[in-house]
XYZ file of N, CA and C in Angstrom:
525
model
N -13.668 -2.548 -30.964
C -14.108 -1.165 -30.936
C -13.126 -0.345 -30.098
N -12.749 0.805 -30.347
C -11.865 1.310 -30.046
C -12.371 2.428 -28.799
N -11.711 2.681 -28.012
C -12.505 3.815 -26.960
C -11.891 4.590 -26.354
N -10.990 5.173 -27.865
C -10.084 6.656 -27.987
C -10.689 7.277 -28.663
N -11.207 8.817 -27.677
C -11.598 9.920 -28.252
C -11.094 10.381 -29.392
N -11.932 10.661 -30.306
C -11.706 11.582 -31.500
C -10.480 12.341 -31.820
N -10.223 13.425 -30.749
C -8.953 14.147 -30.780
C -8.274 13.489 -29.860
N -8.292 12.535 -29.464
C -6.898 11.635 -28.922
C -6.057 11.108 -29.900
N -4.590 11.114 -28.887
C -3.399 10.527 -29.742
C -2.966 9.160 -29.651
N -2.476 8.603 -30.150
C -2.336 7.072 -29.951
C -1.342 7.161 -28.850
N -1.472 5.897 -27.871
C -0.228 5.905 -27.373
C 0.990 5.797 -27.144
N 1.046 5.652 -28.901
C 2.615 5.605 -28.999
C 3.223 6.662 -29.853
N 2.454 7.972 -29.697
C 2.384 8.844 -30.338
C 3.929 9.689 -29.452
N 4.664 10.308 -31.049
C 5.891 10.789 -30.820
C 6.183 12.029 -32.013
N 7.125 12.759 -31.473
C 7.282 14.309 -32.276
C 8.488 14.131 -32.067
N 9.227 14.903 -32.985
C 10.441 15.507 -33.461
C 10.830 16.831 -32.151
N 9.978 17.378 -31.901
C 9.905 18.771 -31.278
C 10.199 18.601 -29.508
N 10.976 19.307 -28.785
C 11.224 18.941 -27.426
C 9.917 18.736 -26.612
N 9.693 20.389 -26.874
C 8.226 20.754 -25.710
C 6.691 19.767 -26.236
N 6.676 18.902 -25.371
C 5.217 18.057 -25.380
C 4.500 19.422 -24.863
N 3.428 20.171 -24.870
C 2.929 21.094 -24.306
C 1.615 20.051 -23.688
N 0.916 20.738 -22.228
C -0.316 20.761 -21.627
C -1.231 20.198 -22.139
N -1.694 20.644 -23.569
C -2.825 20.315 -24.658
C -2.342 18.933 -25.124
N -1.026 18.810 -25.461
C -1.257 17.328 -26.505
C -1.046 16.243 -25.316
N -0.202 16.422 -23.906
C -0.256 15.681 -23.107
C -1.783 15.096 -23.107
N -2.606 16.296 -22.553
C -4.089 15.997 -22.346
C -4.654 15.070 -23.564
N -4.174 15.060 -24.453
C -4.339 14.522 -25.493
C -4.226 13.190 -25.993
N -3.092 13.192 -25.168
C -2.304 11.267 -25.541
C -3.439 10.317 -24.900
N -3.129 9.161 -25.228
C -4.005 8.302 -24.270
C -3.288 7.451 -24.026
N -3.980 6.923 -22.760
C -2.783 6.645 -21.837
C -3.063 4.565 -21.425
N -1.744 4.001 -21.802
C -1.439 2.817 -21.467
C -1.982 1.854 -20.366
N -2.752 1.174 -20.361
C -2.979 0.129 -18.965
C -1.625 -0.614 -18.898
N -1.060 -0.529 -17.606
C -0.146 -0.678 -17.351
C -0.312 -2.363 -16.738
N -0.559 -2.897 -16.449
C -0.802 -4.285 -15.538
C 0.371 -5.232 -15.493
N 0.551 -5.255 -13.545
C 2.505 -6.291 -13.755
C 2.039 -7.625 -13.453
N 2.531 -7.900 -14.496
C 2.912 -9.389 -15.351
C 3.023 -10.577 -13.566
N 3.266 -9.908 -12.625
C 3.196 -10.966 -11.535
C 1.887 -10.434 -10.508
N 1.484 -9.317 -11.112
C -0.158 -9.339 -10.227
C -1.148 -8.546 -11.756
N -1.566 -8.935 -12.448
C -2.652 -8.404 -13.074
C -3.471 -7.394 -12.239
N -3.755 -7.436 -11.059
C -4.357 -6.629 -10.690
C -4.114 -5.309 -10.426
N -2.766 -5.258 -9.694
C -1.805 -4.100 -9.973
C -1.641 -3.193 -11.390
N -2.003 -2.609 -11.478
C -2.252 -1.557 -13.186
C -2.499 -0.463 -12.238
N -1.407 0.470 -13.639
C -1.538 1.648 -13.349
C -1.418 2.218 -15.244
N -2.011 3.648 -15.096
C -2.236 3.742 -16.841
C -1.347 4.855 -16.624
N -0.489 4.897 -18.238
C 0.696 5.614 -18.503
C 0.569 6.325 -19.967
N 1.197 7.583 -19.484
C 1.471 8.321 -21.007
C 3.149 8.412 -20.950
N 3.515 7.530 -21.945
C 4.886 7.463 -21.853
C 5.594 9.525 -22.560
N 5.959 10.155 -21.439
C 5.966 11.593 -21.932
C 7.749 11.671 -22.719
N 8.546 10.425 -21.893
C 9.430 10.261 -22.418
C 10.012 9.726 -23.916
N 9.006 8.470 -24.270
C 9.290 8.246 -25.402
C 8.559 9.217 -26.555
N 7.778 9.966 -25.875
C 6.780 10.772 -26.909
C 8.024 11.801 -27.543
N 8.786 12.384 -26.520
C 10.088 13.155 -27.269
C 11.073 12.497 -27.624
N 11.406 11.251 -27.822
C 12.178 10.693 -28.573
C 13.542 10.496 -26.984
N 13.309 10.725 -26.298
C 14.528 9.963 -25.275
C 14.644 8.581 -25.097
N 16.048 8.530 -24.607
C 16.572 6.776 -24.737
C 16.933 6.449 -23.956
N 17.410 7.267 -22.950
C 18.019 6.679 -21.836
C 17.420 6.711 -20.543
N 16.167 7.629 -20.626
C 15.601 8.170 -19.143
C 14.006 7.402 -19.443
N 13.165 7.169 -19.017
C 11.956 6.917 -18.992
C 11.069 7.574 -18.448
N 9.875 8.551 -18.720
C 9.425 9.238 -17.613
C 7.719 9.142 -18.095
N 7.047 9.416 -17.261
C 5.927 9.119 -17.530
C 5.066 9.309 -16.826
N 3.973 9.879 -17.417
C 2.296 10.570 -16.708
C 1.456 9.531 -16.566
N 1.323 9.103 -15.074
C 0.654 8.601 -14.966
C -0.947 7.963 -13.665
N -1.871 7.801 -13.988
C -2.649 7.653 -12.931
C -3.258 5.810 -12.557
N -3.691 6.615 -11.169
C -3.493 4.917 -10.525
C -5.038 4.974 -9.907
N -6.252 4.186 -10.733
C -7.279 3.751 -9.756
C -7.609 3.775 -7.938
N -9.220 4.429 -7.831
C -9.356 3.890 -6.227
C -8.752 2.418 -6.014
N -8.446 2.290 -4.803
C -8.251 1.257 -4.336
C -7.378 0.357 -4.877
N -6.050 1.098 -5.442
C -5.456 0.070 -6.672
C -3.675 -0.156 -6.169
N -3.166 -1.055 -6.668
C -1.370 -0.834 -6.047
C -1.160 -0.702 -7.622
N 0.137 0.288 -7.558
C 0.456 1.015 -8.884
C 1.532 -0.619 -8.948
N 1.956 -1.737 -8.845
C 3.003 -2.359 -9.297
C 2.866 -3.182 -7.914
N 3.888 -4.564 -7.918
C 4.255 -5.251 -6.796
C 5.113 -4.901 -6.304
N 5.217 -4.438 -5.225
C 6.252 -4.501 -4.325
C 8.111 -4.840 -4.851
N 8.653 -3.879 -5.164
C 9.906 -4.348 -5.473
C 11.197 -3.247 -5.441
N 12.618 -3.847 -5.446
C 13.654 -2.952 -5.593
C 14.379 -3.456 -6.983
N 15.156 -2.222 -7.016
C 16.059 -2.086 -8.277
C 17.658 -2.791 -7.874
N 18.289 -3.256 -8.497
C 19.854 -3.539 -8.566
C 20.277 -2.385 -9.067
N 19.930 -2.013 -10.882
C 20.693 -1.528 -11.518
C 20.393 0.246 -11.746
N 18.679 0.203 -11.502
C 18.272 1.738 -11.686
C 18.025 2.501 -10.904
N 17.937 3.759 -11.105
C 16.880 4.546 -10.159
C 16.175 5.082 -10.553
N 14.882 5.309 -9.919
C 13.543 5.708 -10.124
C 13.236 6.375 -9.576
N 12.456 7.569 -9.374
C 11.235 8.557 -8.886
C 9.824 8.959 -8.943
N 9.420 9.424 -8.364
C 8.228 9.253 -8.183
C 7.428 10.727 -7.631
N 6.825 11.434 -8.358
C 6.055 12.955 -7.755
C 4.900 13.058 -8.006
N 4.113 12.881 -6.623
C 2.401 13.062 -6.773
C 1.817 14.661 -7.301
N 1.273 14.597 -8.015
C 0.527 15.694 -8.633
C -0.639 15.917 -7.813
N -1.785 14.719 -7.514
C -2.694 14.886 -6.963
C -3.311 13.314 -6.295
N -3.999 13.886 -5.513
C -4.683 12.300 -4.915
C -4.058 12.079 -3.767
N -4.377 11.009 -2.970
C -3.746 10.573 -1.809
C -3.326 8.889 -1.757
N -2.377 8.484 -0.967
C -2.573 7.143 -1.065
C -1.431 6.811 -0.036
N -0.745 5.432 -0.608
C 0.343 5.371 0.264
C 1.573 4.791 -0.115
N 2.780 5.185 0.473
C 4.077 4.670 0.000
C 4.221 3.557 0.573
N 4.117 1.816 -0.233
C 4.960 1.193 1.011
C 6.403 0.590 0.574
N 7.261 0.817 1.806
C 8.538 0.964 1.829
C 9.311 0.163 2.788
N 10.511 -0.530 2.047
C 10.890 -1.775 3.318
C 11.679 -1.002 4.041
N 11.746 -1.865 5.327
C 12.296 -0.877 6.371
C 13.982 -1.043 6.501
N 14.708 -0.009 6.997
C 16.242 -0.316 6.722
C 16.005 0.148 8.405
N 17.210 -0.953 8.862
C 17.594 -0.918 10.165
C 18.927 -0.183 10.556
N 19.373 0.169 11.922
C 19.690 1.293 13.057
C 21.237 1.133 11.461
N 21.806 -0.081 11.173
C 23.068 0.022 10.364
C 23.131 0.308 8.745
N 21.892 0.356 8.342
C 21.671 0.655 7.109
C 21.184 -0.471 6.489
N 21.203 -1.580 6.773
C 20.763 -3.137 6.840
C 19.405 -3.115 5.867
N 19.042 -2.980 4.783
C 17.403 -3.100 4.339
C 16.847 -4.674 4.677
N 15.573 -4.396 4.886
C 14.812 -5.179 5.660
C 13.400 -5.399 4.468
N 13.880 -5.705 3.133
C 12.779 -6.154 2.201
C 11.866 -6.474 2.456
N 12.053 -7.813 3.224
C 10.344 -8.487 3.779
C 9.480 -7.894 4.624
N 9.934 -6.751 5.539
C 9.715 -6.041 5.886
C 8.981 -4.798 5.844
N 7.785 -4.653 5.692
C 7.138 -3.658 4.795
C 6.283 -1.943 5.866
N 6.400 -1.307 5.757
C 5.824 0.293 5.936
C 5.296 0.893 5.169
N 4.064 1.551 5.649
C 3.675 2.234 4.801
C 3.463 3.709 5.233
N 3.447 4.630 4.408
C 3.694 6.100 4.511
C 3.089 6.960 3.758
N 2.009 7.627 4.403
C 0.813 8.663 3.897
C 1.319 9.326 2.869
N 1.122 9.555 1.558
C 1.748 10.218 0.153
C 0.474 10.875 0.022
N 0.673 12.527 -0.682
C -0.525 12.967 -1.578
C 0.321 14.786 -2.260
N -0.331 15.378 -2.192
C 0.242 16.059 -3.473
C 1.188 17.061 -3.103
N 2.346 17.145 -4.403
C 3.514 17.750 -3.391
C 4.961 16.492 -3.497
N 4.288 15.226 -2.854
C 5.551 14.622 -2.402
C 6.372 13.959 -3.221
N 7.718 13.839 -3.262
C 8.399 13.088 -4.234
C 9.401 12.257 -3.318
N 9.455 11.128 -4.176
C 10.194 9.918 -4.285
C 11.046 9.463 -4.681
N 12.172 8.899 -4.073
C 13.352 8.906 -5.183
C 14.101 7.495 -4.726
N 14.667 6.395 -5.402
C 14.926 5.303 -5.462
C 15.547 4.753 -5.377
N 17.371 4.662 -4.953
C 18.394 4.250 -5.743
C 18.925 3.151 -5.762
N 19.423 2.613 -6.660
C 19.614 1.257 -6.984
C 20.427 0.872 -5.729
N 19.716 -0.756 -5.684
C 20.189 -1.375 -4.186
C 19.315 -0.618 -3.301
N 18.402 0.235 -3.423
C 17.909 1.123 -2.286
C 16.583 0.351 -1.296
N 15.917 0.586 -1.242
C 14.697 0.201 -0.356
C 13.414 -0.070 -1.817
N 12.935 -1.355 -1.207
C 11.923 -1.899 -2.293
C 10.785 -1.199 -1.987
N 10.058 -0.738 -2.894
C 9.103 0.276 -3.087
C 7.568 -0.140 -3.798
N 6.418 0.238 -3.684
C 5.337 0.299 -4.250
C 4.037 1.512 -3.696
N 3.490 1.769 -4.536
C 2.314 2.664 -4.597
C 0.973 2.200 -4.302
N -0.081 2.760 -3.585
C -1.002 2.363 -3.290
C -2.046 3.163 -3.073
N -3.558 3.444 -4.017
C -3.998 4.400 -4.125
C -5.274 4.222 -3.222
N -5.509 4.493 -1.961
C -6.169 4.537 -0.594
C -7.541 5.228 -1.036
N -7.577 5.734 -1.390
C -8.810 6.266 -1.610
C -10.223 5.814 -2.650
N -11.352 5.927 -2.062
C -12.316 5.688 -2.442
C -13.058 5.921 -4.530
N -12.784 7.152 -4.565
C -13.078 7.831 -5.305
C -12.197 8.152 -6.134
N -10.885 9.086 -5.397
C -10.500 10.046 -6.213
C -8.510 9.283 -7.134
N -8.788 9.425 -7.919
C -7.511 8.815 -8.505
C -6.028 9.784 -8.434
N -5.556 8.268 -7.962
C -3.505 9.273 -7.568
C -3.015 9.741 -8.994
N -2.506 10.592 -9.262
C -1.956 11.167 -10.172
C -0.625 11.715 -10.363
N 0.890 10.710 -10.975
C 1.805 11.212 -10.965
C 2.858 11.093 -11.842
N 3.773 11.629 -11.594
C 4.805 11.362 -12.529
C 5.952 10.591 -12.098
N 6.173 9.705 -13.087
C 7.451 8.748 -12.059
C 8.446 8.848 -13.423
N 9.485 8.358 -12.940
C 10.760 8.083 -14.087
C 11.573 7.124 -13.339
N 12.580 7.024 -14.414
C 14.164 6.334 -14.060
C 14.548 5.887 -15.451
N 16.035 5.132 -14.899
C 16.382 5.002 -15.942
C 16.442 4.159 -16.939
N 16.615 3.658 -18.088
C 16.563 2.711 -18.973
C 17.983 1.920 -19.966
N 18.247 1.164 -18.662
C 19.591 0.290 -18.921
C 20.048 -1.380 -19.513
N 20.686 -1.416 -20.387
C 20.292 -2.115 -21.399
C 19.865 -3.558 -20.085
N 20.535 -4.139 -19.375
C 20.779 -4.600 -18.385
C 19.875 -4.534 -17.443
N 19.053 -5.310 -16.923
C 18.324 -5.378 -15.585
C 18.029 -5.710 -14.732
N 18.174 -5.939 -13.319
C 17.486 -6.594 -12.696
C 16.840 -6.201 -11.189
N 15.494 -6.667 -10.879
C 14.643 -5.991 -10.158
C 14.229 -7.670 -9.217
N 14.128 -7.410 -7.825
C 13.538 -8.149 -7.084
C 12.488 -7.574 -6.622
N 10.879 -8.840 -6.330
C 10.251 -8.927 -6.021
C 9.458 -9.494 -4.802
N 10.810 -8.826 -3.449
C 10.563 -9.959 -2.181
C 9.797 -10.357 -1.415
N 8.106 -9.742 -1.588
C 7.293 -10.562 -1.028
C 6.509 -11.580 -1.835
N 7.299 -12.149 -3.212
C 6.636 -12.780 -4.151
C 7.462 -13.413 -4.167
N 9.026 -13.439 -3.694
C 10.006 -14.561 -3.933
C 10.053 -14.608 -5.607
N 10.294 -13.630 -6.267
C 11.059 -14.026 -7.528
C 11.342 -12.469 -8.322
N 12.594 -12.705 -9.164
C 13.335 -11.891 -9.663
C 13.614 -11.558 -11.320
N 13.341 -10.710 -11.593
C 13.267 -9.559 -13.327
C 14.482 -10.048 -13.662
N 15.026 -10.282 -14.583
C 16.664 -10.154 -15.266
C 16.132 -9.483 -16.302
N 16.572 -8.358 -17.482
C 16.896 -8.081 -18.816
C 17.904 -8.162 -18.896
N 18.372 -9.209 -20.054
C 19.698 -8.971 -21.014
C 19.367 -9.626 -22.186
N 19.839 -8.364 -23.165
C 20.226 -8.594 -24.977
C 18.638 -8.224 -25.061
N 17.740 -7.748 -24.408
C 16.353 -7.528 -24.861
C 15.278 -8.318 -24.278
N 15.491 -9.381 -23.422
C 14.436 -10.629 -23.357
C 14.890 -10.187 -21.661
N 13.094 -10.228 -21.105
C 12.951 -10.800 -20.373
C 12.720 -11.879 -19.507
N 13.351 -12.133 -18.233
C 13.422 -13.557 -18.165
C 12.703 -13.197 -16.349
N 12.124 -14.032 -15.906
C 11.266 -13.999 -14.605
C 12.102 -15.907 -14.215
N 12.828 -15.697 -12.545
C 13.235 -16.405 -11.901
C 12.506 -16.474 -10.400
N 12.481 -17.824 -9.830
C 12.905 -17.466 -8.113
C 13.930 -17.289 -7.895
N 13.503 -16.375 -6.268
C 14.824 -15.811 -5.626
C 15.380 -16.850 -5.143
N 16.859 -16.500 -5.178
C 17.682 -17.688 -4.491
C 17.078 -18.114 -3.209
């Protein structure tokens, strides 16, 4: 049984036309997101990027449950990513880089986020995750980056590491 509204769009719904407008956004329905090394971690997505037909950027509307982590804990090698709260509160946590620039992965901080703030990622940068603190009210945002044929992402408080190449993902431990 299906439990997409009537005037909802599928979620893999895509146009020819640049402007996604307000209405059909509201419209799409939106992806359970859940990472493959914590099921519990889900966050739901309206891919706004593939809906206009882009290839190289990824961007996407999306909201994150009370009490929920949008993803595990991780950094990029090859991409960069962002991140802008629309609404809600929660928290950034972020590994800590020391007095020489030194990142400190295992190392974890966290940092009051809510609406307004943006995030930005860069490859090799500081390993990152989302965390939606609140009781009730759901985080709401938009994140992106980029989409390179090539990938790879560590996961250092899980000890293991993303590769993409030629299309296939492959899940390792860290050295």
């Amino acid at each position: 049984m299906s439990t997409q509204q009537p005037d909802s769009l599928p979620t893999d719904y895509s146009q020819s036309h640049p402007l996604l407008s307000a209405r059909t956004i509201a419209r799409m329905s939106a992806d359970p997101c859940p990472h493959p090394l914590n099921a519990a971690a889900i966050h739901h997505a309206k891919s706004l990027g593939d809906a206009v037909g882009l290839q190289h950027v990824g961007i996407h509307f999306c909201t994150l449950d009370p009490l929920t982590d949008s993803t595990v804990f991780h950094w990029h090698h090859t991409d960069d990513e962002w991140v802008y709260i629309l609404s809600g509160r929660g928290v950034l946590k972020i590994s800590k880089e020391d007095e020489s620039g030194c990142m400190r992965h295992r190392e974890v901080e966290e940092v009051e986020i809510g609406p307004g703030d943006f995030m930005g990622f860069k490859r090799h940068g500081r390993a990152h995750a989302l965390r939606n603190t609140q009781v009730e009210e759901k985080l709401v945002f938009l994140c992106g980056g980029e989409r390179n044929e090539d990938m790879v992402v560590e996961y250092p408080l899980v000890n293991k590491m993303l590769r993409k190449a030629n299309g296939k993902y492959t899940f390792s431990d860290l050295p």
